[in-house]
Amino acid sequence: MNGGLLVAGTTSDAGKSVVTAGICRWLVRQGVKVAPFKAQNMSLNSFVTREGAEIGRAQAMQAQACRVEPTALMNPVLLKPGGERSSQVVLLGKPVGEMTARGYHGGRQERLLGTVLDSLAELRGAYDAVICEGAGSPAEINLRRTDIVNMGIARGAGLPVLIVGDIDRGGVFASFFGTVALLAPEDQALVAGFLVNKFRGDVSLLEPGLDMLHGLTGRRTYGVLPFRHGLGIDEEDGLRVSLRGTVRESVVAPPVGEDVLRVAVCAVPLMSNFTDVDALAAEPGVVVRFVDRPEELADADLVIVPGTRGTVRAVEWLRERGLADGIARRVAEGRPVLGVCGGFQLLGEHIEDDVESRAGHVEGLGLLPVRVRFAREKTLTRPVGEALGERVEGYEIHHGVAEVLGGAPFLDGCRVGQTWGTHWHGSLESDGFRRAFLREVAAAAGRRFVPAPDTSFAALREEQLDRLGDLIEQHADTDALWQLIESGAPSGLPFVPPGAPA
């Protein structure tokens, strides 16, 4: 078997990432050696592979669904937004420069198609099947000429295409039909059919519409996946997180101790790797929310300043919002604050940035004895260490180089009282360390909170991935899906007018 499939979507956030992960987990449970692939990812949530390459975190999650180590081949192009109009381009795991959207789509993207197809071919040579994820919608007619992630990669590699639609948003039939009808005949020939995502209710009421859709397009529906809470693991983009009131889903189990622990995460601009707090939300009795007002810090037992692609911009935002003063008051009162990566950098004394913001000398919040200088070379590592008597693993993704001038050592950063700072992402996924850290936080906050003794974040992640595999196995036509992956799009699929504009 040397199969492949492209999972496209009618819109961004239609569920492509989780459907791809679900298909991967279903296949690997059938004994298939499978790998994920996304030609181009735009995301501030990234991960570092063992060889020191930066890729989208969604692809790292999908690799885990496949039970394989993630590599740069699985996401050869990563775009990390630095604002509304520019992004850092990461090619095969290494940054190669900043580009505006116009500059990228004006020619650079098209030139990357060979690299993308070579990466996919190498994966297909090593695995039985490669399940590819598209981006946005394949019917972005203004971008089709330079497309390397949807129909461009499908046509270049001869991949069958499955289009996912989020029925919970409404308009799914129009979205399915319109997506196909705006594709060129050569692209339409690869679109095998549809997958309905996030359906609530009686499927029998949906079936007449699916029959009519088949009559209109000549394409079948490969499954109707029911709505399930808590499946959005390792989302692509922190920019989609609401600035206010967003609560990370926690497990239903009651707290072990008498109190809950409240965690407030400052929703800084260009927030990156906000999945760092997922391990906290997995703890019974820990409530995690994103905040953007100083009064929302008042009842928090722990305040986290997360990573950001714009450290200097985040400093300004914290001051403008009054959050900087609120954090300073907490520090003066000895109440817990944790800064991660960019959040660690801005807690320091000052920042010299001629790389990311090009703002030069900027005063930090002055809450940790740290000075930061931005280097052109990006640090991409997978460190292992010890803190609070526990083994810790993490990963680092940053241009800022921290000079620690005092305090107690903490994960290559430092700690002063109850103010902690580190460049390490993912440290809270280490169960023993997370429990020890929460005990310290609870004691400092005066809460009778007790971490659950047996919470395993890795086991919870595996359970989530198995739930995704179950969705595919139980609610998709797996025989037809297998045939599609193994043999490609059915021949003789009809053309749906009008097709792509000339």
C-alpha atoms as one frame of an Amber mdcrd trajectory, in Angstrom:
protein
   0.000   0.000   0.000   1.271   3.463  -0.932  -1.825   5.507  -0.234  -2.601
   9.122   0.368  -5.423  11.536   1.058  -5.859  15.299   1.360  -8.329  16.446
   4.009  -9.542  19.873   2.895 -12.241  22.047   4.452 -14.991  24.413   3.416
 -13.560  27.005   5.833 -10.808  27.543   8.335 -11.536  25.717  11.589 -13.895
  23.243   9.906 -12.140  20.426  11.762  -9.412  19.436   9.311  -6.761  18.980
  12.001  -8.808  16.703  14.230 -10.282  14.740  11.306  -6.766  14.174   9.958
  -5.625  13.022  13.398  -8.670  10.757  13.691  -8.012   9.117  10.315  -4.355
   8.672  11.295  -5.264   7.005  14.598  -7.864   4.767  12.904  -5.321   3.665
  10.302  -2.539   2.953  12.783  -4.947   0.782  14.782  -5.457  -1.219  11.571
  -1.721  -1.880  11.419  -1.007   0.734   8.744   2.278   2.635   8.940   0.985
   6.175   8.494   2.333   9.735   8.687   0.672  13.183   8.704   1.557  16.020
   6.352   0.675  19.683   5.987   2.513  21.482   3.220   2.053  24.949   4.663
   0.803  25.874   8.100   0.078  29.356   9.451   0.241  29.101  13.208   1.708
  30.556  16.368   1.425  27.147  18.033   4.586  25.292  17.108   6.745  22.430
  18.343  10.393  21.388  18.170  11.271  17.965  16.782  14.107  15.868  18.184
  16.404  17.035  15.379  15.744  20.676  16.322  13.227  21.598  13.604  10.208
  23.818  14.204   6.854  22.586  12.880   3.188  23.285  13.559   1.959  21.810
  16.827  -1.044  20.312  15.066   1.304  18.159  12.975   3.175  17.080  16.111
  -0.183  16.031  17.574  -1.048  14.155  14.375   2.324  12.393  14.486   1.432
  11.269  17.988  -1.854   9.965  16.593   0.274   7.959  14.133   2.579   6.825
  16.983   5.641   8.157  15.169   8.184  10.873  15.912   7.373  14.199  14.199
   9.866  15.473  11.620  10.277  18.613   9.531   9.048  16.699   6.461   5.568
  16.614   7.994   5.264  20.419   7.831   7.880  21.792   5.403   6.525  25.369
   5.421   5.426  27.118   8.627   4.297  30.750   8.649   4.389  32.507  12.023
   2.397  35.768  11.942   4.161  38.822  13.312   1.228  41.140  12.689  -1.622
  41.640  10.252   0.548  41.686   7.117   3.826  39.844   7.725   5.007  36.444
   8.889   8.234  34.662   9.646   8.789  31.909   7.076  10.100  28.647   8.543
  11.344  26.258   5.846  12.039  22.630   6.736  12.171  23.584  10.390  14.449
  26.648  10.177  13.527  30.351   9.859  14.536  31.870   6.531  13.190  35.408
   6.924  10.193  37.697   7.291   7.819  38.291   4.391   4.693  40.306   3.760
   1.629  38.450   2.524   1.938  40.219  -0.840   5.572  39.216  -1.180   4.879
  35.618  -0.228   1.904  35.125  -2.532   3.614  37.190  -5.207   6.040  34.426
  -6.095   7.845  32.936  -3.095   5.044  30.507  -2.278   4.877  29.143  -5.814
   8.637  28.489  -5.791   8.236  26.344  -2.677   6.006  23.806  -4.436   9.004
  21.655  -5.414  10.227  21.515  -1.802   6.751  20.617  -0.608   6.273  17.858
  -3.192   9.749  16.453  -2.476   8.952  16.302   1.253   5.670  14.541   0.581
   7.328  12.082  -1.810   9.959  11.238   0.808   7.260  10.546   3.381   5.260
   8.421   0.928   8.384   6.393   0.243   8.774   5.624   3.951   5.136   5.036
   4.976   2.197   2.956   3.787  -0.049   6.018   3.756   0.277   9.771   4.239
  -2.772  11.742   5.380  -2.426  15.372   4.344  -4.214  18.360   5.817  -5.177
  21.350   3.720  -5.473  24.951   4.909  -8.423  27.297   4.900 -10.531  26.446
   1.855  -9.405  24.964  -1.491 -11.773  27.383  -3.236  -9.805  30.562  -2.477
  -9.871  31.544  -6.132  -7.675  34.602  -5.555  -4.841  32.355  -4.293  -5.203
  29.270  -6.506  -2.351  30.151  -8.878   0.222  30.007  -6.083  -1.479  27.364
  -3.915   0.825  24.709  -2.476  -1.305  23.381   0.372  -4.733  22.509  -1.082
  -5.421  21.663  -4.731  -1.876  22.566  -5.715  -0.468  19.723  -3.641  -3.401
  17.426  -4.524  -2.844  17.870  -8.243   0.949  17.767  -7.934   0.874  14.467
  -6.027  -2.323  12.975  -7.481  -4.092  12.892  -4.111  -7.809  12.253  -3.667
  -9.531  15.025  -1.689 -12.079  14.758   1.107 -13.821  18.040   1.982 -14.816
  18.561   5.626 -17.660  20.909   6.543 -18.671  22.186   9.989 -22.446  21.792
  10.070 -22.626  23.437  13.490 -21.914  26.758  11.766 -24.781  26.315   9.325
 -24.805  26.459   5.534 -22.876  23.228   5.092 -24.674  22.098   1.908 -24.068
  25.428   0.177 -20.455  25.318   1.360 -19.893  21.831  -0.033 -21.524  22.623
  -3.371 -19.880  26.031  -3.712 -16.433  24.668  -2.884 -16.601  22.111  -5.691
 -18.249  24.509  -8.158 -15.423  27.062  -7.788 -12.691  24.581  -8.716 -11.190
  24.023 -12.145 -12.158  20.765 -13.911  -8.728  19.235 -13.209  -9.125  20.003
  -9.501 -12.726  18.805  -9.361 -11.613  15.435 -10.732  -9.714  14.848  -7.473
 -12.532  15.823  -5.091 -14.009  12.469  -4.104 -16.632  13.626  -1.628 -17.544
  15.117   1.700 -17.398  14.571   5.451 -19.886  16.332   7.724 -18.389  17.425
  11.042 -19.956  18.488  14.383 -23.505  17.237  13.726 -26.068  17.416  16.521
 -29.311  15.455  16.307 -30.877  12.659  14.265 -28.806  11.718  11.211 -31.914
  10.462   9.405 -33.099  14.080   9.149 -29.852  14.966   7.357 -29.910  12.103
   4.855 -32.301  13.697   2.302 -29.921  16.647   2.008 -26.955  14.313   1.541
 -28.843  12.495  -1.214 -29.601  15.797  -2.958 -25.966  16.864  -2.601 -24.930
  13.617  -4.277 -27.372  14.292  -7.091 -26.053  17.821  -7.575 -22.349  16.994
  -7.456 -22.062  13.277  -8.226 -20.053  12.908  -5.013 -20.891  10.897  -1.941
 -20.611  11.745   1.741 -18.108   9.550   3.560 -19.508  10.088   7.035 -21.320
  12.302   9.521 -19.284  12.918  12.668 -21.282  13.892  15.774 -20.483  16.954
  17.845 -18.088  16.119  20.679 -16.751  18.462  23.354 -13.052  18.655  24.127
 -11.640  17.385  20.817  -9.880  20.605  19.736  -6.460  19.560  20.967  -3.417
  21.535  19.812  -5.313  24.078  17.771  -3.362  25.766  15.043  -3.624  29.379
  15.971  -3.668  31.277  19.238  -5.144  34.267  17.391  -8.490  32.475  17.405
  -8.650  32.485  21.193 -11.076  35.081  22.478  -9.449  37.827  24.504 -12.021
  37.452  27.251 -13.771  34.697  29.082 -12.295  31.759  27.233 -12.013  28.813
  29.575  -9.854  25.829  28.721 -11.881  22.661  29.099 -11.100  20.856  32.316
 -11.751  17.280  33.291 -15.070  16.706  35.048 -13.549  15.084  38.134 -14.009
  17.125  41.334 -11.014  18.629  43.138  -9.086  16.326  45.443  -8.638  19.009
  48.106 -11.156  21.435  49.555 -10.409  24.324  47.163 -10.102  24.867  43.462
  -7.130  26.719  41.987  -7.837  29.621  39.631  -5.366  30.367  36.833  -5.542
  33.579  34.790  -3.624  33.623  31.491  -2.936  37.066  30.050  -4.205  37.006
  26.462  -1.242  38.938  25.058  -1.132  39.891  21.361   0.323  37.253  19.032
   0.052  34.699  21.814   2.039  31.579  20.955   1.913  28.051  22.316  -1.072
  28.746  24.526  -1.383  24.939  24.682   1.166  25.186  27.525  -1.794  25.646
  29.886  -3.665  22.549  28.697  -1.820  20.393  31.222  -3.080  22.667  34.009
  -6.654  22.483  32.718  -6.361  18.685  32.779  -5.913  18.748  36.562  -9.108
  18.193  38.596  -9.903  21.390  40.445  -7.828  23.736  38.260  -9.823  26.395
  36.386  -7.990  28.134  33.523  -9.256  31.262  31.778  -7.803  33.898  29.437
  -8.063  37.492  30.634  -7.404  41.001  29.340  -8.438  43.266  32.248  -6.580
  43.966  35.503  -9.616  43.265  37.694  -9.634  39.707  36.382  -6.300  39.105
  38.106  -7.730  39.820  41.542  -9.139  36.385  42.352  -6.487  34.414  40.456
  -4.227  32.128  42.453  -1.719  32.003  39.587  -1.176  34.476  36.741   0.584
  33.224  33.629   2.146  35.502  31.022   2.432  33.134  28.040   4.670  33.051
  25.011   4.218  35.606  22.248   5.576  36.298  18.789   5.691  39.997  19.734
   7.421  40.447  23.097   7.794  44.234  22.828   4.225  44.608  21.629   3.066
  42.480  24.578   4.898  44.779  27.049   3.096  47.782  25.580  -0.252  45.976
  25.629   0.133  44.951  29.280   0.885  48.569  30.221  -1.960  49.997  28.135
  -4.454  47.591  29.695  -3.298  48.153  33.260  -2.291  44.522  33.522   1.379
  45.413  34.056   0.505  47.289  37.243  -1.724  44.419  38.348   1.089  41.907
  37.848   3.548  44.168  39.705   1.168  44.378  42.665   0.916  40.613  42.757
   4.687  40.258  42.768   4.986  42.807  45.607   2.423  40.825  47.584   4.249
  37.536  46.994   1.451  36.044  44.878   2.436  33.545  42.144   3.283  34.709
  38.615   4.753  32.504  35.867   6.268  33.878  32.672   6.902  31.475  29.771
   9.210  32.327  26.851   8.152  35.812  25.692   6.255  36.150  28.975   9.507
  35.413  30.805  11.438  37.922  28.708   9.069  40.811  29.378   9.177  40.211
  33.154  12.876  41.154  33.025  14.631  44.500  33.382  15.094  45.433  29.749
  14.999  44.065  26.206  17.316  44.814  23.297  15.386  43.933  20.170  16.793
  44.673  16.728  15.317  41.469  15.274  11.638  40.877  16.069  10.183  44.377
  16.594  13.373  46.322  15.732  12.444  48.623  18.623  15.949  48.665  20.089
  16.099  49.235  23.858  12.790  48.629  25.648  12.197  48.607  29.390  10.680
  45.385  30.688   8.422  45.117  33.727  11.477  44.833  36.000  10.100  41.939
  38.038  12.947  39.471  37.421  16.734  40.105  37.355  17.016  39.309  33.654
  18.241  41.184  30.585  17.231  39.994  27.132  18.971  40.499  23.810  17.338
  39.280  20.619  19.619  37.211  18.378  19.059  36.589  14.678  19.610  32.871
  15.183  16.557  31.179  16.670  16.993  28.800  19.602  15.249  25.483  18.834
  15.978  22.812  21.424  14.385  20.008  23.447  15.911  20.458  26.940  15.639
  18.029  29.838  16.318  19.084  33.416  15.113  19.114  36.995  13.070  21.523
  39.076  11.387  21.213  42.471  12.989  17.807  42.774  11.275  16.462  39.656
  12.438  15.602  36.142  11.200  18.055  33.518  11.105  17.937  29.716  10.317
  20.877  27.472  11.103  22.633  24.220  12.435  26.103  23.397  11.503  28.383
  20.474  12.853  31.921  20.794  15.152  34.622  19.428  15.586  36.306  22.804
  18.732  35.364  24.758  18.316  35.861  28.506  21.143  36.959  30.784  20.074
  35.915  34.272  21.643  38.206  36.887  20.178  36.777  40.078  17.434  34.784
  41.719  17.269  31.018  42.101  17.794  28.837  38.991  14.566  27.596  37.408
  14.527  25.649  34.108  17.340  27.755  32.609  15.497  30.862  33.794  15.092
  32.072  37.339  12.784  32.409  40.299  12.496  35.248  42.803  10.028  34.484
  45.563   6.802  33.475  43.820   7.770  34.996  40.468   8.972  32.341  38.036
  10.361  32.670  34.522  11.513  30.145  31.926  11.942  29.768  28.167  10.715
  26.170  28.367   7.400  25.410  26.701   5.666  22.173  27.647   7.242  21.863
  31.103   3.839  21.489  32.769   3.220  18.306  30.794   5.760  16.603  33.114
   3.377  15.179  35.697   5.618  15.149  38.777   6.845  18.693  38.188   3.333
  19.990  37.504   2.072  18.569  40.784   5.026  19.991  42.732   4.559  23.408
  41.104   0.823  23.447  41.881   1.514  22.571  45.495   3.843  25.575  45.734
   1.240  27.816  44.090  -1.525  26.585  46.385   0.584  27.158  49.480   1.516
  30.695  48.390  -2.120  31.457  47.519  -3.419  30.056  50.803  -5.620  27.524
  49.004  -6.407  24.072  50.324  -5.888  22.643  46.876  -4.358  19.192  46.443
  -3.136  17.980  43.013  -4.593  14.648  41.965  -1.933  11.993  42.543  -2.573
  10.036  39.356  -3.246  12.547  36.560  -1.163  11.579  33.536  -1.231  14.205
  30.833   0.278  11.785  28.292  -2.434   9.223  29.057  -5.159  11.866  28.722
  -3.714  12.896  25.362  -3.765   9.267  24.210  -7.387   8.956  25.307  -8.284
  12.053  23.273  -6.534  10.676  20.193  -8.340   7.368  20.604 -11.631   9.267
  20.806 -10.784  10.853  17.453 -10.028   7.424  16.013 -13.319   6.134  17.421
 -15.229   8.938  15.680 -13.839   7.867  12.312 -14.293   4.150  12.976 -17.866
   4.508  14.224 -19.263   7.305  12.069 -17.392   7.232   8.747 -17.683   4.666
   5.968 -14.262   3.194   6.642 -14.416   0.681   3.789 -15.008   3.495   1.312
 -12.385   5.647   3.043  -9.849   2.824   2.804 -10.590   2.440  -0.903 -10.132
   6.165  -1.393  -6.765   6.239   0.385  -5.506   3.144  -1.413  -6.802   3.731
  -4.944  -7.373   7.472  -5.306 -10.406   9.450  -6.418 -13.095   7.541  -8.327
 -12.953   7.942 -12.085 -15.680   9.716 -14.002 -16.614  12.291 -11.349 -18.823
  14.885 -13.042 -17.872  18.518 -13.543 -19.938  20.961 -11.477 -20.301  24.334
 -13.239 -19.242  27.062 -13.411 -15.750  26.000 -12.318 -12.899  28.358 -11.469
 -12.934  31.777 -13.174 -10.498  32.162 -16.023
